[in-house]
Coordinates of C-alpha atoms in Angstrom, one line a residue:
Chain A
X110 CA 83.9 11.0 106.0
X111 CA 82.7 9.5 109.2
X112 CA 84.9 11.8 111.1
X113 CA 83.0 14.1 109.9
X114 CA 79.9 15.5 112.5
X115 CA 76.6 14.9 111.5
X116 CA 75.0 18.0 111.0
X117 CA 71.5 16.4 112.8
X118 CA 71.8 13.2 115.2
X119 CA 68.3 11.4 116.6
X120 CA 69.3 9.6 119.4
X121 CA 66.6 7.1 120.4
X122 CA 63.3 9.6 119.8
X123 CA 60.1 8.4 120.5
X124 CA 56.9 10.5 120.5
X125 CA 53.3 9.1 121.7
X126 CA 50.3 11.3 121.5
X127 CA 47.5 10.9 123.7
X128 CA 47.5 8.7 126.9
X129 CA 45.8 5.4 128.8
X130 CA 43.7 3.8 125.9
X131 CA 44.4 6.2 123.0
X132 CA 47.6 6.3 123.5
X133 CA 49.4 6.0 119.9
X134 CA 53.2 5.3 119.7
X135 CA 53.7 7.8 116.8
X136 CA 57.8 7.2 117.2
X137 CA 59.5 4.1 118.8
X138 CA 63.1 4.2 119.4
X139 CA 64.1 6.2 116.5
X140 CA 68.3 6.6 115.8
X141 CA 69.4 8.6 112.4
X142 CA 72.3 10.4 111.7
X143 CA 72.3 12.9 108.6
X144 CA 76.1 14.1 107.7
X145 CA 77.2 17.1 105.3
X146 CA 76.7 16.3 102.5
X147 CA 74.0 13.6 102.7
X148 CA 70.3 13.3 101.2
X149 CA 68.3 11.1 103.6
X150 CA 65.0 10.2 102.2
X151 CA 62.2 8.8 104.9
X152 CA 59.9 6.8 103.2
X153 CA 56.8 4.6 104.7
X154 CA 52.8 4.1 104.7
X155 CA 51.1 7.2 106.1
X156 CA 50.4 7.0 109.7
X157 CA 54.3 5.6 110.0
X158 CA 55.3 8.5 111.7
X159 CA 57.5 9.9 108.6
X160 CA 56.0 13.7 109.1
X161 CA 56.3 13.7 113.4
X162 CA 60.0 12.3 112.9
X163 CA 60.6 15.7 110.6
X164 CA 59.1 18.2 112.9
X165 CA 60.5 16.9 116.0
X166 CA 64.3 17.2 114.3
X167 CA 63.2 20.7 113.4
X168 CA 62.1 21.4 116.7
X169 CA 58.3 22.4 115.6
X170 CA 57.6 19.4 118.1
X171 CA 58.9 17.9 121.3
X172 CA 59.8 13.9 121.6
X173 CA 58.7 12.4 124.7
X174 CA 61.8 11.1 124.9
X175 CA 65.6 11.1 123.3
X176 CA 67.2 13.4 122.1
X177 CA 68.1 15.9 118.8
X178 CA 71.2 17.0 118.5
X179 CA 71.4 19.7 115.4
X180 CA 75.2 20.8 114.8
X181 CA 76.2 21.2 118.7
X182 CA 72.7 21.8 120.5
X183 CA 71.2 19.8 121.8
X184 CA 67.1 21.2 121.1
X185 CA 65.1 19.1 123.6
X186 CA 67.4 20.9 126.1
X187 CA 67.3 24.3 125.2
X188 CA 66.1 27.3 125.9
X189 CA 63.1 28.9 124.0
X190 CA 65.3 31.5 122.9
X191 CA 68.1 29.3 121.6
X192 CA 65.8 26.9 119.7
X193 CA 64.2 30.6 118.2
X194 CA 68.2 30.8 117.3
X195 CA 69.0 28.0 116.0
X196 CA 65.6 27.5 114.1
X197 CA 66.6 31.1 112.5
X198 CA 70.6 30.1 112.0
X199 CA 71.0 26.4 111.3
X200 CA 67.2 24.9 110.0
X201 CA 65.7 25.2 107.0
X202 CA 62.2 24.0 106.0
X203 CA 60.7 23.3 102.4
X204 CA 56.9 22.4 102.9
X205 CA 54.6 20.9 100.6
X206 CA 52.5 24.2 99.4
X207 CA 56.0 25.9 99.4
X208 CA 54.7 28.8 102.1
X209 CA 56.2 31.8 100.5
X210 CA 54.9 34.9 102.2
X211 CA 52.9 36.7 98.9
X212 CA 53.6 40.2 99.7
X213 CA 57.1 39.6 99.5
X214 CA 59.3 39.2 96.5
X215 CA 61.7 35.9 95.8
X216 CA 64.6 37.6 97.3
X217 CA 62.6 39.4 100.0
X218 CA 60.9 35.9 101.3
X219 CA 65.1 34.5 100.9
X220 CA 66.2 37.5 102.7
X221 CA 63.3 37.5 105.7
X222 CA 65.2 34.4 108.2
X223 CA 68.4 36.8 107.8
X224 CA 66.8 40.0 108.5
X225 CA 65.3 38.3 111.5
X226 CA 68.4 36.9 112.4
X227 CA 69.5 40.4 112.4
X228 CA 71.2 40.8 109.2
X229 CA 70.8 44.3 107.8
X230 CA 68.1 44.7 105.1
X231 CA 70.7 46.0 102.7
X232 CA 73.0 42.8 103.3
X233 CA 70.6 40.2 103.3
X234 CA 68.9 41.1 100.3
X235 CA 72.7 40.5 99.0
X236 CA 73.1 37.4 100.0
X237 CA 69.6 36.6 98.8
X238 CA 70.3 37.5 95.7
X239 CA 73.6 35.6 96.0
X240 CA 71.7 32.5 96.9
X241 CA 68.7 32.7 94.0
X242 CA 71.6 33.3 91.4
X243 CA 73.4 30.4 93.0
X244 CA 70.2 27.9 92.6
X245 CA 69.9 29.3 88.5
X246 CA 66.8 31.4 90.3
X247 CA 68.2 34.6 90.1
X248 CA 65.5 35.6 87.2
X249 CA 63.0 35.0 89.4
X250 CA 64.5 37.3 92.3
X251 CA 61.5 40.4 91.7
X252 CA 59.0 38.0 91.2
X253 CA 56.1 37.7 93.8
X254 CA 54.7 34.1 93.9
X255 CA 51.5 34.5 92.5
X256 CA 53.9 35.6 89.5
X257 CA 55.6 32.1 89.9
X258 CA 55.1 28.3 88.8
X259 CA 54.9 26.0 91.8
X260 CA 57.7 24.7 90.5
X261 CA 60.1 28.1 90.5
X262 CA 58.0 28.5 94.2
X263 CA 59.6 25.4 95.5
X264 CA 63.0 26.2 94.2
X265 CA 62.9 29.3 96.1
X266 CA 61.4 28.1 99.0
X267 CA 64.8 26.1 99.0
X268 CA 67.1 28.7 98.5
X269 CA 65.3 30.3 101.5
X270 CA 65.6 27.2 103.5
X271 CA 69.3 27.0 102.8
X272 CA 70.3 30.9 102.6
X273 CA 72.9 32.1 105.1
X274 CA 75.2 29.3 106.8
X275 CA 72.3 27.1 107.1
X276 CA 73.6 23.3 106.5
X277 CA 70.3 21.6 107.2
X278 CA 67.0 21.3 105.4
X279 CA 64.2 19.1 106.3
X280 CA 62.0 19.0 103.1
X281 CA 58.2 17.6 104.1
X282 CA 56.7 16.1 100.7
X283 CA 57.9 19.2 98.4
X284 CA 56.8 18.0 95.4
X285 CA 53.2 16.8 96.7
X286 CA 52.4 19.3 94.6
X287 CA 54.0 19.4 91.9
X288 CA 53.8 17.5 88.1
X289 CA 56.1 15.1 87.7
X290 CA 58.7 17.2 85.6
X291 CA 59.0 19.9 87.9
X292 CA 58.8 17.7 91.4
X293 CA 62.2 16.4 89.5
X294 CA 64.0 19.6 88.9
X295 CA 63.0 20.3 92.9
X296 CA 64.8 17.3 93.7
X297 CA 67.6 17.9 91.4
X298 CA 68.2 21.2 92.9
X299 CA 67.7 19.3 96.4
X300 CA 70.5 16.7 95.2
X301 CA 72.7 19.7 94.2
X302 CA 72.8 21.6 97.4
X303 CA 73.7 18.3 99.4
X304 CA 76.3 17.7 97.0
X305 CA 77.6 21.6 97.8
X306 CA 78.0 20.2 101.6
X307 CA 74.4 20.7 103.2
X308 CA 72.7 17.9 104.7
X309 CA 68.9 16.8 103.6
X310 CA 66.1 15.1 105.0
X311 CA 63.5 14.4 102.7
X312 CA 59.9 12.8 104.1
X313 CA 58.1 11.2 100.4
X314 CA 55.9 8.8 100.0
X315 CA 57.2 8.4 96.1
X316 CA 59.8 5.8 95.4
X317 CA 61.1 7.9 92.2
X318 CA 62.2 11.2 94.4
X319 CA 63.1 9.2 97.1
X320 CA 65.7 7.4 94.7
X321 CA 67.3 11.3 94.2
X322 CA 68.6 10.5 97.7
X323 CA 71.9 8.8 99.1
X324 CA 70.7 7.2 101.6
X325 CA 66.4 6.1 101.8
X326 CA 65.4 4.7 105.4
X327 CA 62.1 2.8 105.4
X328 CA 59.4 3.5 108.4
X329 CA 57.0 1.6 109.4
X330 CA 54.9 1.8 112.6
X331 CA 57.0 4.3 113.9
X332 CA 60.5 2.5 113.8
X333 CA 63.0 2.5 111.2
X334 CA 62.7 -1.3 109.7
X335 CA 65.8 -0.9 106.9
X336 CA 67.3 1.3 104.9
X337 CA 69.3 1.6 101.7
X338 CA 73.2 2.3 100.9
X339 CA 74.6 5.0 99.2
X340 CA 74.4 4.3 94.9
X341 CA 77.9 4.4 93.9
X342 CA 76.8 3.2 90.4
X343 CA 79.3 4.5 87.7
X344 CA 77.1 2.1 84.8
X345 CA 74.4 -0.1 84.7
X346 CA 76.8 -3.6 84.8
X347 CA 79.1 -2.5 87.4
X348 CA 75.6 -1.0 89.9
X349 CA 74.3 -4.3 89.0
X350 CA 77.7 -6.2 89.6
X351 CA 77.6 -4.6 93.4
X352 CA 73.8 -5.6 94.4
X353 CA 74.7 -9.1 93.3
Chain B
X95 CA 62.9 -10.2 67.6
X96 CA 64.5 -6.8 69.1
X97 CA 68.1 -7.1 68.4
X98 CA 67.7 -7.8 64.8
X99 CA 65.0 -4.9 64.1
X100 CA 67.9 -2.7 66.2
X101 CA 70.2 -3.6 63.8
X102 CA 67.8 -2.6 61.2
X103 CA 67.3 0.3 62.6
X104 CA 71.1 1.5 63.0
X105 CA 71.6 0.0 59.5
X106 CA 69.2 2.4 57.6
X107 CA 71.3 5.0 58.8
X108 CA 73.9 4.4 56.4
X109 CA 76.1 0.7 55.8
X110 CA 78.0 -0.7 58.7
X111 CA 80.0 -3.4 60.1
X112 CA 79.4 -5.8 62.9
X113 CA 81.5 -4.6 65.9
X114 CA 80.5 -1.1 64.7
X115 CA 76.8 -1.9 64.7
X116 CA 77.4 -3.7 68.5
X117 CA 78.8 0.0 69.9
X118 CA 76.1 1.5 68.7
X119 CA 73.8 -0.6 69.7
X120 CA 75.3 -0.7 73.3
X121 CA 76.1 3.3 73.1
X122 CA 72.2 4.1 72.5
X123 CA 70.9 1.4 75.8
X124 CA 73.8 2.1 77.9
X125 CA 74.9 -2.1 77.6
X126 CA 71.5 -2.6 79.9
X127 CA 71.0 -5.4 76.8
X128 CA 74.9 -6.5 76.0
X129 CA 75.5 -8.3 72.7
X130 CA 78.1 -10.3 71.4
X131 CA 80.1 -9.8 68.5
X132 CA 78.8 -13.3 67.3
X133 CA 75.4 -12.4 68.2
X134 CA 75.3 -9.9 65.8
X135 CA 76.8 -11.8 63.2
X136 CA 74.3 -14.6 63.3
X137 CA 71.4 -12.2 63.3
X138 CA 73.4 -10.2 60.2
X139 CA 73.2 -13.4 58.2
X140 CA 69.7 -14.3 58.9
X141 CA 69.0 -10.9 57.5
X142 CA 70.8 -11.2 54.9
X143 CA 69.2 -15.3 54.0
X144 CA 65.9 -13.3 54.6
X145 CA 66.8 -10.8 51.9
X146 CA 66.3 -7.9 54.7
X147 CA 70.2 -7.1 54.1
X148 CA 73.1 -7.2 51.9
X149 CA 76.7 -7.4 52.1
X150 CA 78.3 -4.0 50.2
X151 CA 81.7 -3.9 49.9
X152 CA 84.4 -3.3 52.8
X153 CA 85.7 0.2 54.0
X154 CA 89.2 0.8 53.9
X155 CA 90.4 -1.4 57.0
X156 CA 88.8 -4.0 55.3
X157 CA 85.5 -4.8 57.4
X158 CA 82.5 -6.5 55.6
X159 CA 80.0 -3.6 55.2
X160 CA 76.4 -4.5 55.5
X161 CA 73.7 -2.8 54.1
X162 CA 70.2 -2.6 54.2
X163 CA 67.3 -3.5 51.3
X164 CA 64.2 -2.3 50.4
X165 CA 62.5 -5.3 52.0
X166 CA 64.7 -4.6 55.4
X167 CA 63.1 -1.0 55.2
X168 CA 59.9 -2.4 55.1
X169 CA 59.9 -4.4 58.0
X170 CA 61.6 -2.0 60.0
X171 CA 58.6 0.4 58.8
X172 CA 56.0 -2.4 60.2
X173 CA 58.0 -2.6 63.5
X174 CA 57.6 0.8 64.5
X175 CA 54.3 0.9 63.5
X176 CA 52.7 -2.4 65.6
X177 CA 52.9 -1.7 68.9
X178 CA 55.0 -4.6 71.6
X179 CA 52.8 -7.4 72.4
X180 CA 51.6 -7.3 76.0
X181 CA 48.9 -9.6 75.9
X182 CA 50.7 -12.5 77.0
X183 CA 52.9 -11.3 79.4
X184 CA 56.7 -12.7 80.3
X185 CA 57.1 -14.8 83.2
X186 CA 57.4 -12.5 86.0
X187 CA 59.6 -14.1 89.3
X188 CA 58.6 -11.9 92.0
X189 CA 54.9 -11.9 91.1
X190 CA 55.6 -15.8 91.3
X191 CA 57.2 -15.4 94.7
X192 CA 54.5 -13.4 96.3
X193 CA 52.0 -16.2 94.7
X194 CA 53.5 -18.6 96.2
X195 CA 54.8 -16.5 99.9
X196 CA 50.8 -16.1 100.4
X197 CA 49.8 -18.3 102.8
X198 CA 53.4 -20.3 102.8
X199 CA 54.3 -22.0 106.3
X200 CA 57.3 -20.1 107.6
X201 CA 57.7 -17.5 105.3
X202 CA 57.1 -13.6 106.8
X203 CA 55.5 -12.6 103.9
X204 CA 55.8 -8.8 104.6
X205 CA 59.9 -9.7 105.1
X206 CA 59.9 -10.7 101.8
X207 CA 58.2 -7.5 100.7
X208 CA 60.7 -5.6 102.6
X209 CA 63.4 -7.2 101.4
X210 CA 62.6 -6.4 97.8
X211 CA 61.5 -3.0 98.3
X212 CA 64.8 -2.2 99.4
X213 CA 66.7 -3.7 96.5
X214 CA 64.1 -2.1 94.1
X215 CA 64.6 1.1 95.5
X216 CA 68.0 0.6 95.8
X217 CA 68.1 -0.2 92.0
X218 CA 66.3 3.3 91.4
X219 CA 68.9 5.1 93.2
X220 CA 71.7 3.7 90.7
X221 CA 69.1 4.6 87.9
X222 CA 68.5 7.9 89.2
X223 CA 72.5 8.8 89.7
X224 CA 72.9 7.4 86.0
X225 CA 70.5 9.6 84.6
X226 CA 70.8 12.8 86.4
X227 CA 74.9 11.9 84.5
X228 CA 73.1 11.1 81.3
X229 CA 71.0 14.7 82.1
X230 CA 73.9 16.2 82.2
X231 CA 75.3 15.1 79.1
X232 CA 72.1 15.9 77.2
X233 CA 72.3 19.4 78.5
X234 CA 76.0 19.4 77.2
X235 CA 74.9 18.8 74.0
X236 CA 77.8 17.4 71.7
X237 CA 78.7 15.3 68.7
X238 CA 76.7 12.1 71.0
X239 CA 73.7 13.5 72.0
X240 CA 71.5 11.6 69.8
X241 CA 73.4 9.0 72.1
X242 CA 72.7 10.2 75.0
X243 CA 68.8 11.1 74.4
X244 CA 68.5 6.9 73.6
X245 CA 70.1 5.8 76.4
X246 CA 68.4 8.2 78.9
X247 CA 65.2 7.1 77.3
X248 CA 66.3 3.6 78.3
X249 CA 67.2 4.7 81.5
X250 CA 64.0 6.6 82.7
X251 CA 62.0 3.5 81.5
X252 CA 63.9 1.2 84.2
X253 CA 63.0 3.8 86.6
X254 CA 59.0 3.8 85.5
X255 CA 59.5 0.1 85.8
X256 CA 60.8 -0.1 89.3
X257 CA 58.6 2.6 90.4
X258 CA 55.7 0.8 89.5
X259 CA 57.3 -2.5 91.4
X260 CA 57.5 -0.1 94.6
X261 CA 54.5 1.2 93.8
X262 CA 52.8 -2.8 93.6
X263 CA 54.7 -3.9 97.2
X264 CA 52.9 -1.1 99.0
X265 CA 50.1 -2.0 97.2
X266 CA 50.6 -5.6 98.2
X267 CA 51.6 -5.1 101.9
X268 CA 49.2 -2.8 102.7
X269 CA 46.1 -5.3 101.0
X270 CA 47.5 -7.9 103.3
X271 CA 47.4 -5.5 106.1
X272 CA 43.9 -5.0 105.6
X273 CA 43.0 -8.7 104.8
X274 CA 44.4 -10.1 108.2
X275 CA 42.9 -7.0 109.9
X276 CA 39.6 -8.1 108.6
X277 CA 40.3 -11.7 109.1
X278 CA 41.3 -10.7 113.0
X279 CA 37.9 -9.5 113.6
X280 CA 35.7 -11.3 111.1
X281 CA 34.6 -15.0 111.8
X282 CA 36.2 -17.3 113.8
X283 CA 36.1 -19.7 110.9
X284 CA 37.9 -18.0 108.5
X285 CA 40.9 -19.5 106.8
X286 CA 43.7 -17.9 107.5
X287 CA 43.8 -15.9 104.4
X288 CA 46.9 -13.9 104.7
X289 CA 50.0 -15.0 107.4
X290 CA 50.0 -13.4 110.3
X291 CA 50.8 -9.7 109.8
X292 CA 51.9 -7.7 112.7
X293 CA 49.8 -4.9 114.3
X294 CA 47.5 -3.4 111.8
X295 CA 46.5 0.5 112.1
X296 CA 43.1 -0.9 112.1
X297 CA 43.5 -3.2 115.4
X298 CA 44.6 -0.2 117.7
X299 CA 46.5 -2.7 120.5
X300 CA 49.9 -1.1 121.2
X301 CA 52.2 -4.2 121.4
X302 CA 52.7 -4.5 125.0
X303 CA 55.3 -1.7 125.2
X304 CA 57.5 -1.6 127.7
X305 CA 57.2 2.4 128.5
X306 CA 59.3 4.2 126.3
X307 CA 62.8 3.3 127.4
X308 CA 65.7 2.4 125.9
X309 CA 65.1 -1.5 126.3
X310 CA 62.6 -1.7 124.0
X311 CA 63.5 -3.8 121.2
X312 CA 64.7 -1.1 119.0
X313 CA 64.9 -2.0 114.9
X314 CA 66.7 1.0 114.1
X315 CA 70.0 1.0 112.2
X316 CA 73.7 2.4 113.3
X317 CA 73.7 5.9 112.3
X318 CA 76.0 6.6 109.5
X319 CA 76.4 3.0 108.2
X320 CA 76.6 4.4 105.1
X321 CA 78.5 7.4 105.2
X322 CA 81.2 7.5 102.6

């Protein structure tokens, strides 16, 4: 699949805030590329620079130097409008206190990035309702979130990230949250969507969500230090056979 | 000993032979503990000297069927009532490793962390791709699914177990971090308590960085090493 084009490319990012003596290096040199398909998990100590690397490659912030490439744009190069665009069209966010908006409905918070992307209201409550029955959520799609679980908030707040012909969602600690049960079922709806073709970055600071991924790249002081391989394991002897 | 109360266990069940006993055994903890054929059979007949089973006939392909007694029942009874000893814990190799790594000339103690942190986590991801399988099944239901409940039982305790591992090597890298931070500004006479760890959040002196160009020495990995 390496042919394939990674749906979000960090080409040598760095980020420091501040300047002269305070200067801190948040990123140093940072080079990741997430294809279809793929769950990246981002793991390190906080202060590693884990949550800047996330909102630079959603644009929310601007490296001070490198680049992000998300599908063909470039987004340190664009224009305000087209990074409005492309944060509309191609990103999708999952936070950790889910930000559903609570005078909306599930489908009407899945349906708001279309209708702002210009989609008619009719249409993209449609596909909204497409994408919650999709995700098993579609129960849930007159519910307002005060009516919800955190968990069944989270799961929409996917399907919302994801709805339309997004391919990419940046997921910041969702399930800081959560109980252990239901941060799993977020994951494994996570896990599900990447294996329907969309790409992932998760930022966690637990090891057993992390492990939901395909790929888990370690951070430390602002540089990636290592990173795992993709678990091919089809038992327990043959996973152990191929660490050995 | 555990294999011989799992056989026990499967025996009470109903009678059984040995290979029979050895799938199930296997089918319930997903071969994370493979036996033997002759394993079984040895343990089989210390039962049986021990009066805890006894042989009952064959089935129609002509296997030895074993059975279990009253006084088997009984000490399967007591094992599932007392809980597992952990007051003197097995011999542990990385918690030896890290003993030893403290303080050792020439070894980058925080490498060593790294390096094991990413074979632990590594292990969870296998774990966590076999169970969200064994999930699955579960959620299938079918004529296995008391099956399939054991062995993802087994299967979420490996990942408790390498969590907490994770969990420990932060705890341990970040511990040193603070020692040698504390040690860097503390008395001059101080032993050198923890090796020399790089750059601690709590000494704020950016290494001197060449400004943010390309040439700095950059530890990051070739994109999509790992794609499929």
């Amino acid at each position: 699949m390496s042919t394939q084009q990674p749906v979000l490319q960090l080409q040598n990012l760095t980020r420091v805030h501040g300047a002269g003596a305070t200067e801190v290096h948040a990123l140093r040199g940072i080079d990741l590329a997430v294809y279809p398909g793929e769950l990246v998990a981002v793991m390190g100590p906080s202060g590693s620079g884990k949550s800047t690397l996330l909102t630079i490659a959603g644009g929310l912030d601007t490296p001070s130097s490198g680049r992000v490439i998300v599908e063909d744009t470039d987004i340190t190069t664009a224009s305000v409008k087209e990074l409005a665009a492309l944060r509309r069209r191609s990103i999708g966010y999952v936070f950790q206190d889910y930000n559903l908006i609570p005078a909306l409905t599930a489908a009407e918070n899945v349906a708001l990035p279309r209708e702002l992307d210009g989609t008619s209201a009719r249409k993209a409550r449609v596909e909204a309702v497409a994408a919650l029955e999709e995700m098993g959520l579609g129960h849930l799609a007159d519910r307002f979130p005060d009516e919800m679980s955190g968990g069944q908030q989270q799961r929409v707040a996917i399907a919302r990230a994801l709805v339309g012909d997004r391919r990419l969602v940046l997921a910041d600690e969702p399930t800081g949250a959560l109980d252990s049960e239901t941060g799993e079922s977020v994951l494994a709806l996570l896990r599900t969507r990447c294996d329907a073709g969309a790409a992932g970055v998760l930022v966690t600071h637990e090891p057993r969500f992390a492990a939901w991924a395909d790929r888990v790249v370690f951070l430390r002081d602002g540089a990636i230090v290592d990173q795992t391989v993709r678990s091919e394991a089809d038992s327990l002897l043959s996973g152990q056979v191929a660490e050995a | 000993m555990s294999i011989r109360h799992g056989l026990l266990a499967l025996l009470e069940r109903g009678p059984r032979y040995g290979s029979q006993l050895r799938t199930e055994f296997e089918s319930r903890t997903g071969s994370t503990w493979p036996l033997n054929v002759g394993q079984v059979y040895t343990t089989l007949n210390r039962l049986e000297r021990d009066g805890m089973v006894a042989q009952g006939g064959e089935d129609d392909a002509g296997h030895t069927l074993y059975a279990i007694t009253d006084s088997g029942r009984t000490e399967l009874r007591t094992w599932f009532e007392k809980p597992v000893d952990r007051t003197s814990p097995a011999r542990d190799e990385l918690a030896i490793k890290l003993a030893m790594a403290v303080g050792a000339p020439g070894v980058d103690i925080r490498a060593v962390i790294q390096s094991q942190r990413r074979h632990t986590v590594k292990a969870m991801q296998d774990y966590t791709r076999l169970k969200a399988q064994a999930l699955l099944a579960v959620e299938g239901g079918g004529a296995r699914e008391r099956d399939d409940v054991a062995w993802l039982l087994v299967l979420e305790q490996l990942i408790f177990q390498t969590e907490a591992e994770a969990r420990w090597l932060d705890h341990c890298e970040s511990r040193l971090i603070r020692l040698s931070a504390t040690a860097a500004t503390g008395a001059p006479a101080s032993a050198p308590a923890a090796p020399a760890a790089p750059a601690a959040p709590a000494a704020p002196a950016p290494p001197a960085a060449a400004p943010n160009g390309p040439t700095a020495p950059s530890t990051s990995i070739a994109p999509g090493t790992s794609i499929p």
